PDB file of C-alpha atoms in Angstrom:
ATOM      1  CA  UNK A   1     130.923 -15.934 135.072  1.00  0.00           C
ATOM      2  CA  UNK A   2     127.897 -18.286 136.054  1.00  0.00           C
ATOM      3  CA  UNK A   3     128.482 -20.621 138.707  1.00  0.00           C
ATOM      4  CA  UNK A   4     126.913 -24.262 137.030  1.00  0.00           C
ATOM      5  CA  UNK A   5     126.422 -26.967 139.405  1.00  0.00           C
ATOM      6  CA  UNK A   6     124.589 -30.851 138.345  1.00  0.00           C
ATOM      7  CA  UNK A   7     121.819 -31.837 141.051  1.00  0.00           C
ATOM      8  CA  UNK A   8     119.813 -35.283 141.292  1.00  0.00           C
ATOM      9  CA  UNK A   9     122.170 -37.185 139.153  1.00  0.00           C
ATOM     10  CA  UNK A  10     124.064 -38.870 142.176  1.00  0.00           C
ATOM     11  CA  UNK A  11     127.538 -37.960 141.815  1.00  0.00           C
ATOM     12  CA  UNK A  12     128.682 -34.649 141.013  1.00  0.00           C
ATOM     13  CA  UNK A  13     128.650 -35.298 137.015  1.00  0.00           C
ATOM     14  CA  UNK A  14     125.452 -35.810 136.425  1.00  0.00           C
ATOM     15  CA  UNK A  15     122.088 -34.260 137.066  1.00  0.00           C
ATOM     16  CA  UNK A  16     119.570 -31.477 136.404  1.00  0.00           C
ATOM     17  CA  UNK A  17     121.867 -28.230 135.351  1.00  0.00           C
ATOM     18  CA  UNK A  18     121.985 -25.618 137.500  1.00  0.00           C
ATOM     19  CA  UNK A  19     123.033 -21.973 136.548  1.00  0.00           C
ATOM     20  CA  UNK A  20     124.119 -19.345 139.453  1.00  0.00           C
ATOM     21  CA  UNK A  21     122.383 -15.850 138.178  1.00  0.00           C
ATOM     22  CA  UNK A  22     121.825 -12.268 139.620  1.00  0.00           C
ATOM     23  CA  UNK A  23     122.051 -14.168 143.548  1.00  0.00           C
ATOM     24  CA  UNK A  24     119.814 -17.647 142.780  1.00  0.00           C
ATOM     25  CA  UNK A  25     120.217 -20.775 141.351  1.00  0.00           C
ATOM     26  CA  UNK A  26     117.930 -22.342 139.117  1.00  0.00           C
ATOM     27  CA  UNK A  27     117.939 -24.341 135.665  1.00  0.00           C
ATOM     28  CA  UNK A  28     118.076 -24.379 132.239  1.00  0.00           C
ATOM     29  CA  UNK A  29     115.187 -25.173 130.207  1.00  0.00           C
ATOM     30  CA  UNK A  30     115.865 -27.270 127.783  1.00  0.00           C
ATOM     31  CA  UNK A  31     114.710 -25.843 124.416  1.00  0.00           C
ATOM     32  CA  UNK A  32     117.729 -26.476 121.243  1.00  0.00           C
ATOM     33  CA  UNK A  33     119.894 -28.304 124.921  1.00  0.00           C
ATOM     34  CA  UNK A  34     122.006 -30.932 123.183  1.00  0.00           C
ATOM     35  CA  UNK A  35     125.704 -32.582 124.056  1.00  0.00           C
ATOM     36  CA  UNK A  36     127.640 -29.643 123.050  1.00  0.00           C
ATOM     37  CA  UNK A  37     125.954 -27.674 125.662  1.00  0.00           C
ATOM     38  CA  UNK A  38     126.769 -30.853 127.795  1.00  0.00           C
ATOM     39  CA  UNK A  39     130.143 -30.912 126.804  1.00  0.00           C
ATOM     40  CA  UNK A  40     130.823 -27.522 128.212  1.00  0.00           C
ATOM     41  CA  UNK A  41     129.432 -28.313 131.750  1.00  0.00           C
ATOM     42  CA  UNK A  42     131.189 -31.062 131.822  1.00  0.00           C
ATOM     43  CA  UNK A  43     134.498 -29.101 130.670  1.00  0.00           C
ATOM     44  CA  UNK A  44     133.645 -26.467 133.789  1.00  0.00           C
ATOM     45  CA  UNK A  45     132.541 -29.247 135.995  1.00  0.00           C
ATOM     46  CA  UNK A  46     135.908 -30.803 135.647  1.00  0.00           C
ATOM     47  CA  UNK A  47     133.828 -34.224 135.139  1.00  0.00           C
ATOM     48  CA  UNK A  48     135.718 -35.302 131.549  1.00  0.00           C
ATOM     49  CA  UNK A  49     133.597 -35.648 127.896  1.00  0.00           C
ATOM     50  CA  UNK A  50     129.424 -34.985 127.543  1.00  0.00           C
ATOM     51  CA  UNK A  51     127.667 -38.351 127.232  1.00  0.00           C
ATOM     52  CA  UNK A  52     124.693 -37.516 127.648  1.00  0.00           C
ATOM     53  CA  UNK A  53     122.136 -34.448 127.681  1.00  0.00           C
ATOM     54  CA  UNK A  54     119.234 -35.615 128.794  1.00  0.00           C
ATOM     55  CA  UNK A  55     116.029 -33.463 128.798  1.00  0.00           C
ATOM     56  CA  UNK A  56     112.422 -33.345 130.623  1.00  0.00           C
ATOM     57  CA  UNK A  57     113.804 -33.046 134.001  1.00  0.00           C
ATOM     58  CA  UNK A  58     115.127 -36.389 133.160  1.00  0.00           C
ATOM     59  CA  UNK A  59     116.937 -36.225 137.034  1.00  0.00           C
ATOM     60  CA  UNK A  60     114.069 -34.725 138.760  1.00  0.00           C
ATOM     61  CA  UNK A  61     113.300 -31.023 138.672  1.00  0.00           C
ATOM     62  CA  UNK A  62     115.915 -28.462 139.383  1.00  0.00           C
ATOM     63  CA  UNK A  63     115.151 -25.445 142.170  1.00  0.00           C
ATOM     64  CA  UNK A  64     114.621 -21.895 141.802  1.00  0.00           C
ATOM     65  CA  UNK A  65     112.769 -20.893 138.576  1.00  0.00           C
ATOM     66  CA  UNK A  66     114.210 -21.208 135.225  1.00  0.00           C
ATOM     67  CA  UNK A  67     116.609 -18.732 134.634  1.00  0.00           C
ATOM     68  CA  UNK A  68     117.716 -19.665 131.073  1.00  0.00           C
ATOM     69  CA  UNK A  69     116.665 -20.959 127.677  1.00  0.00           C
ATOM     70  CA  UNK A  70     117.746 -21.987 124.042  1.00  0.00           C
ATOM     71  CA  UNK A  71     121.529 -22.535 125.315  1.00  0.00           C
ATOM     72  CA  UNK A  72     123.556 -23.011 122.343  1.00  0.00           C
ATOM     73  CA  UNK A  73     127.172 -24.109 122.773  1.00  0.00           C
ATOM     74  CA  UNK A  74     129.321 -24.960 119.939  1.00  0.00           C
ATOM     75  CA  UNK A  75     130.865 -27.426 122.161  1.00  0.00           C
ATOM     76  CA  UNK A  76     134.373 -25.840 122.843  1.00  0.00           C
ATOM     77  CA  UNK A  77     133.824 -22.994 125.149  1.00  0.00           C
ATOM     78  CA  UNK A  78     135.382 -23.280 128.519  1.00  0.00           C
ATOM     79  CA  UNK A  79     132.098 -22.259 130.720  1.00  0.00           C
ATOM     80  CA  UNK A  80     128.469 -21.813 130.015  1.00  0.00           C
ATOM     81  CA  UNK A  81     128.245 -18.294 130.242  1.00  0.00           C
ATOM     82  CA  UNK A  82     130.478 -18.495 126.966  1.00  0.00           C
ATOM     83  CA  UNK A  83     127.879 -19.723 125.439  1.00  0.00           C
ATOM     84  CA  UNK A  84     124.637 -18.139 123.401  1.00  0.00           C
ATOM     85  CA  UNK A  85     121.417 -17.841 125.606  1.00  0.00           C
ATOM     86  CA  UNK A  86     118.041 -16.121 126.199  1.00  0.00           C
ATOM     87  CA  UNK A  87     116.870 -15.087 129.483  1.00  0.00           C
ATOM     88  CA  UNK A  88     114.047 -17.771 130.406  1.00  0.00           C
ATOM     89  CA  UNK A  89     112.073 -14.662 132.217  1.00  0.00           C
ATOM     90  CA  UNK A  90     110.853 -13.178 128.492  1.00  0.00           C
ATOM     91  CA  UNK A  91     110.173 -16.765 127.437  1.00  0.00           C
ATOM     92  CA  UNK A  92     107.940 -17.618 130.726  1.00  0.00           C
ATOM     93  CA  UNK A  93     106.211 -14.335 130.100  1.00  0.00           C
ATOM     94  CA  UNK A  94     105.083 -14.982 126.579  1.00  0.00           C
ATOM     95  CA  UNK A  95     103.439 -18.744 127.895  1.00  0.00           C
ATOM     96  CA  UNK A  96     106.158 -20.107 126.450  1.00  0.00           C
ATOM     97  CA  UNK A  97     107.493 -22.253 129.692  1.00  0.00           C
ATOM     98  CA  UNK A  98     104.037 -23.518 130.204  1.00  0.00           C
ATOM     99  CA  UNK A  99     104.766 -25.596 133.612  1.00  0.00           C
ATOM    100  CA  UNK A 100     107.850 -24.981 135.820  1.00  0.00           C
ATOM    101  CA  UNK A 101     110.334 -27.451 135.830  1.00  0.00           C
ATOM    102  CA  UNK A 102     109.408 -29.852 132.826  1.00  0.00           C
ATOM    103  CA  UNK A 103     111.877 -29.163 130.833  1.00  0.00           C
ATOM    104  CA  UNK A 104     114.540 -28.951 133.019  1.00  0.00           C
ATOM    105  CA  UNK A 105     117.943 -29.798 131.056  1.00  0.00           C
ATOM    106  CA  UNK A 106     120.550 -32.321 132.327  1.00  0.00           C
ATOM    107  CA  UNK A 107     124.161 -33.805 131.847  1.00  0.00           C
ATOM    108  CA  UNK A 108     125.496 -36.861 132.333  1.00  0.00           C
ATOM    109  CA  UNK A 109     129.999 -36.626 132.083  1.00  0.00           C
ATOM    110  CA  UNK A 110     132.059 -39.497 131.631  1.00  0.00           C
ATOM    111  CA  UNK A 111     133.215 -38.740 134.991  1.00  0.00           C
ATOM    112  CA  UNK A 112     130.127 -39.647 136.505  1.00  0.00           C
ATOM    113  CA  UNK A 113     130.729 -43.509 136.678  1.00  0.00           C
ATOM    114  CA  UNK A 114     126.978 -43.795 135.349  1.00  0.00           C
ATOM    115  CA  UNK A 115     128.038 -44.876 132.012  1.00  0.00           C
ATOM    116  CA  UNK A 116     128.951 -48.337 130.927  1.00  0.00           C
ATOM    117  CA  UNK A 117     129.387 -51.049 127.571  1.00  0.00           C
ATOM    118  CA  UNK A 118     128.022 -54.457 128.459  1.00  0.00           C
ATOM    119  CA  UNK A 119     127.662 -57.459 126.126  1.00  0.00           C
ATOM    120  CA  UNK A 120     131.183 -56.848 124.150  1.00  0.00           C
ATOM    121  CA  UNK A 121     133.920 -58.194 122.784  1.00  0.00           C
ATOM    122  CA  UNK A 122     136.080 -56.624 124.499  1.00  0.00           C
ATOM    123  CA  UNK A 123     136.467 -53.359 127.072  1.00  0.00           C
ATOM    124  CA  UNK A 124     135.892 -51.337 124.556  1.00  0.00           C
ATOM    125  CA  UNK A 125     132.914 -52.295 122.643  1.00  0.00           C
ATOM    126  CA  UNK A 126     129.233 -53.220 123.376  1.00  0.00           C
ATOM    127  CA  UNK A 127     125.820 -51.654 124.440  1.00  0.00           C
ATOM    128  CA  UNK A 128     125.836 -47.870 125.657  1.00  0.00           C
ATOM    129  CA  UNK A 129     124.025 -47.849 129.295  1.00  0.00           C
ATOM    130  CA  UNK A 130     123.524 -45.400 132.070  1.00  0.00           C
ATOM    131  CA  UNK A 131     122.961 -45.331 135.795  1.00  0.00           C
ATOM    132  CA  UNK A 132     119.501 -43.971 136.829  1.00  0.00           C
ATOM    133  CA  UNK A 133     117.853 -44.333 139.941  1.00  0.00           C
ATOM    134  CA  UNK A 134     120.733 -47.086 140.949  1.00  0.00           C
ATOM    135  CA  UNK A 135     119.793 -49.138 137.969  1.00  0.00           C
ATOM    136  CA  UNK A 136     121.631 -49.862 134.599  1.00  0.00           C
ATOM    137  CA  UNK A 137     119.441 -49.039 131.165  1.00  0.00           C
ATOM    138  CA  UNK A 138     120.170 -49.221 127.868  1.00  0.00           C
ATOM    139  CA  UNK A 139     120.713 -45.845 125.243  1.00  0.00           C
ATOM    140  CA  UNK A 140     118.006 -46.076 122.967  1.00  0.00           C
ATOM    141  CA  UNK A 141     119.315 -45.594 119.340  1.00  0.00           C
ATOM    142  CA  UNK A 142     116.659 -43.070 118.296  1.00  0.00           C
ATOM    143  CA  UNK A 143     119.176 -39.944 117.339  1.00  0.00           C
ATOM    144  CA  UNK A 144     121.890 -41.885 119.026  1.00  0.00           C
ATOM    145  CA  UNK A 145     124.922 -41.397 116.106  1.00  0.00           C
ATOM    146  CA  UNK A 146     128.797 -40.854 115.255  1.00  0.00           C
ATOM    147  CA  UNK A 147     128.670 -37.745 117.462  1.00  0.00           C
ATOM    148  CA  UNK A 148     127.018 -39.512 120.615  1.00  0.00           C
ATOM    149  CA  UNK A 149     129.539 -41.618 120.527  1.00  0.00           C
ATOM    150  CA  UNK A 150     132.609 -39.721 119.454  1.00  0.00           C
ATOM    151  CA  UNK A 151     132.222 -37.844 122.858  1.00  0.00           C
ATOM    152  CA  UNK A 152     132.299 -40.790 125.141  1.00  0.00           C
ATOM    153  CA  UNK A 153     135.896 -41.246 124.094  1.00  0.00           C
ATOM    154  CA  UNK A 154     138.284 -38.954 121.579  1.00  0.00           C
ATOM    155  CA  UNK A 155     139.509 -42.408 120.595  1.00  0.00           C
ATOM    156  CA  UNK A 156     136.132 -43.325 118.814  1.00  0.00           C
ATOM    157  CA  UNK A 157     136.007 -46.072 115.866  1.00  0.00           C
ATOM    158  CA  UNK A 158     132.473 -47.157 115.473  1.00  0.00           C
ATOM    159  CA  UNK A 159     129.125 -47.425 115.195  1.00  0.00           C
ATOM    160  CA  UNK A 160     126.972 -49.950 114.843  1.00  0.00           C
ATOM    161  CA  UNK A 161     123.456 -50.414 114.325  1.00  0.00           C
ATOM    162  CA  UNK A 162     121.879 -53.743 115.843  1.00  0.00           C
ATOM    163  CA  UNK A 163     118.694 -55.073 114.986  1.00  0.00           C
ATOM    164  CA  UNK A 164     117.351 -55.026 119.376  1.00  0.00           C
ATOM    165  CA  UNK A 165     117.129 -51.329 118.670  1.00  0.00           C
ATOM    166  CA  UNK A 166     119.972 -50.533 120.985  1.00  0.00           C
ATOM    167  CA  UNK A 167     123.845 -50.072 118.834  1.00  0.00           C
ATOM    168  CA  UNK A 168     126.895 -51.048 119.559  1.00  0.00           C
ATOM    169  CA  UNK A 169     129.710 -49.009 120.532  1.00  0.00           C
ATOM    170  CA  UNK A 170     133.395 -49.374 119.671  1.00  0.00           C
ATOM    171  CA  UNK A 171     136.437 -47.167 121.284  1.00  0.00           C
ATOM    172  CA  UNK A 172     139.682 -47.463 121.741  1.00  0.00           C
ATOM    173  CA  UNK A 173     141.519 -46.250 124.567  1.00  0.00           C
ATOM    174  CA  UNK A 174     145.358 -44.163 124.573  1.00  0.00           C
TER     175      UNK A 174
END
């Protein structure tokens, strides 16, 4: 089974995804990377639920070479190696990886203490913010939907559109 780690994210539960294969650490190319893939990484690292699956080397470029691409998890696998993926060497040989590491995949897990809800009526509602480079930033609502909010909490209730291009999330903790 592959070893997985997150680097450059400021905590063990957030960062650029690196996998250990055949004696070397390398990164995962973002092609098809989504919150289902991130959920598996979070589970494997015992970091709670997936909050986000940042792309384009959001946390900075990883080390080694790109080892995996086209990762496709359904979100229920226990380790990343159980997901479908392609060896990045083939994509690199075909010129499909134009520059090293600019497309590294990332993960933010709920155990990372890098996500918060602000400006809500209570602790279970508000605008979603993530911590990046020691600062808090609002999550853009483009493509943020029920599925994204649901991974923040298994007992998610609703997502409401707002006029300021952010969304309000309401959660209930059991």
